[in-house]
C-alpha cells in the first residue's frame, strides 16, 4: 500500500473511533482505540515508536516517541486539544524528518467533526 492509501484507511478508522467516543477524552484514550482499530483492520502498527536523534554522526536517545507508525510508512500524531497550532505541526514534521517518512497525519480528536481536526503533513525533503 502507498502512504496515501494507508492514510485514507487511517482517516476512516479515526472517524469510526471519533463517532464512538466523541470529543473531550484524553489523547491516550484515542490513541489506544485507534491502535486497536488499525490492528483489527490487518495493518501493522507500532505505538510510542522511539525516534533517536542523530547529531553530528552520534545517535542520541532523547526520548522522542511517535504516537503511531503504520506499515513502516505513515506517522500519526494524535492530539486532544482546543486547537492545533504550529508547534503540533512542527512536532509531526520533526518525527517525519528524523525517520525519513514522506507522509504524516496530525489528528485532533477534540473537535465536533473529525474532518476539521485532521491535517495531512508532507515531508518535502
PDB file of N, CA, C and O in Angstrom, residues 5 15 17 39 57 60 62 66 72-73 75 79 85 88-89 96 115 118:
ATOM      1  N   UNK A   5      -2.791   5.561   0.393  1.00  0.00           N
ATOM      2  CA  UNK A   5      -3.798   4.519   0.640  1.00  0.00           C
ATOM      3  C   UNK A   5      -3.897   4.217   2.131  1.00  0.00           C
ATOM      4  O   UNK A   5      -5.003   4.071   2.669  1.00  0.00           O
ATOM      5  N   UNK A  15     -12.278   8.264  12.101  1.00  0.00           N
ATOM      6  CA  UNK A  15     -13.663   8.748  12.117  1.00  0.00           C
ATOM      7  C   UNK A  15     -14.555   7.775  12.889  1.00  0.00           C
ATOM      8  O   UNK A  15     -15.404   8.197  13.683  1.00  0.00           O
ATOM      9  N   UNK A  17     -13.623   5.813  15.359  1.00  0.00           N
ATOM     10  CA  UNK A  17     -13.290   5.999  16.774  1.00  0.00           C
ATOM     11  C   UNK A  17     -13.957   7.269  17.307  1.00  0.00           C
ATOM     12  O   UNK A  17     -14.570   7.261  18.374  1.00  0.00           O
ATOM     13  N   UNK A  39      -4.901  -2.392  14.121  1.00  0.00           N
ATOM     14  CA  UNK A  39      -4.502  -3.806  14.216  1.00  0.00           C
ATOM     15  C   UNK A  39      -5.648  -4.700  13.758  1.00  0.00           C
ATOM     16  O   UNK A  39      -5.442  -5.661  13.010  1.00  0.00           O
ATOM     17  N   UNK A  57      26.724  12.829  13.633  1.00  0.00           N
ATOM     18  CA  UNK A  57      27.055  11.400  13.483  1.00  0.00           C
ATOM     19  C   UNK A  57      26.859  10.581  14.758  1.00  0.00           C
ATOM     20  O   UNK A  57      27.257   9.427  14.822  1.00  0.00           O
ATOM     21  N   UNK A  60      21.522   9.848  19.444  1.00  0.00           N
ATOM     22  CA  UNK A  60      21.155  10.209  20.812  1.00  0.00           C
ATOM     23  C   UNK A  60      19.731   9.770  21.102  1.00  0.00           C
ATOM     24  O   UNK A  60      18.828  10.048  20.324  1.00  0.00           O
ATOM     25  N   UNK A  62      16.879  10.709  22.945  1.00  0.00           N
ATOM     26  CA  UNK A  62      16.373  11.875  23.676  1.00  0.00           C
ATOM     27  C   UNK A  62      14.949  11.681  24.188  1.00  0.00           C
ATOM     28  O   UNK A  62      14.341  12.621  24.686  1.00  0.00           O
ATOM     29  N   UNK A  66       7.082   8.690  18.606  1.00  0.00           N
ATOM     30  CA  UNK A  66       5.958   8.906  17.697  1.00  0.00           C
ATOM     31  C   UNK A  66       4.725   8.235  18.292  1.00  0.00           C
ATOM     32  O   UNK A  66       4.840   7.142  18.839  1.00  0.00           O
ATOM     33  N   UNK A  72       5.265   0.928   8.654  1.00  0.00           N
ATOM     34  CA  UNK A  72       6.627   1.465   8.491  1.00  0.00           C
ATOM     35  C   UNK A  72       6.664   2.675   7.565  1.00  0.00           C
ATOM     36  O   UNK A  72       7.730   3.024   7.060  1.00  0.00           O
ATOM     37  N   UNK A  73       5.517   3.330   7.329  1.00  0.00           N
ATOM     38  CA  UNK A  73       5.444   4.413   6.339  1.00  0.00           C
ATOM     39  C   UNK A  73       4.744   5.672   6.812  1.00  0.00           C
ATOM     40  O   UNK A  73       5.115   6.764   6.403  1.00  0.00           O
ATOM     41  N   UNK A  75       3.293   8.290   9.647  1.00  0.00           N
ATOM     42  CA  UNK A  75       3.384   8.814  11.005  1.00  0.00           C
ATOM     43  C   UNK A  75       2.020   9.362  11.413  1.00  0.00           C
ATOM     44  O   UNK A  75       1.409  10.125  10.658  1.00  0.00           O
ATOM     45  N   UNK A  79      -3.695  14.229  18.970  1.00  0.00           N
ATOM     46  CA  UNK A  79      -3.882  15.301  19.950  1.00  0.00           C
ATOM     47  C   UNK A  79      -5.337  15.316  20.403  1.00  0.00           C
ATOM     48  O   UNK A  79      -6.226  14.830  19.717  1.00  0.00           O
ATOM     49  N   UNK A  85      -1.932  23.848  16.643  1.00  0.00           N
ATOM     50  CA  UNK A  85      -1.134  25.038  16.349  1.00  0.00           C
ATOM     51  C   UNK A  85       0.177  24.638  15.672  1.00  0.00           C
ATOM     52  O   UNK A  85       0.424  23.460  15.428  1.00  0.00           O
ATOM     53  N   UNK A  88       2.406  21.753  17.071  1.00  0.00           N
ATOM     54  CA  UNK A  88       1.951  20.385  16.782  1.00  0.00           C
ATOM     55  C   UNK A  88       2.385  19.965  15.386  1.00  0.00           C
ATOM     56  O   UNK A  88       2.832  18.832  15.173  1.00  0.00           O
ATOM     57  N   UNK A  89       2.253  20.867  14.446  1.00  0.00           N
ATOM     58  CA  UNK A  89       2.669  20.600  13.075  1.00  0.00           C
ATOM     59  C   UNK A  89       4.177  20.381  13.006  1.00  0.00           C
ATOM     60  O   UNK A  89       4.659  19.441  12.367  1.00  0.00           O
ATOM     61  N   UNK A  96       8.812  12.981  11.215  1.00  0.00           N
ATOM     62  CA  UNK A  96       8.896  12.524   9.832  1.00  0.00           C
ATOM     63  C   UNK A  96      10.313  12.693   9.290  1.00  0.00           C
ATOM     64  O   UNK A  96      10.834  11.805   8.618  1.00  0.00           O
ATOM     65  N   UNK A 115     -13.278  15.583  10.619  1.00  0.00           N
ATOM     66  CA  UNK A 115     -12.597  16.048   9.394  1.00  0.00           C
ATOM     67  C   UNK A 115     -11.985  17.430   9.587  1.00  0.00           C
ATOM     68  O   UNK A 115     -11.017  17.776   8.928  1.00  0.00           O
ATOM     69  N   UNK A 118      -8.206  17.013  11.199  1.00  0.00           N
ATOM     70  CA  UNK A 118      -7.174  16.209  10.530  1.00  0.00           C
ATOM     71  C   UNK A 118      -6.338  17.087   9.609  1.00  0.00           C
ATOM     72  O   UNK A 118      -6.870  17.821   8.788  1.00  0.00           O
TER      73      UNK A 118
END
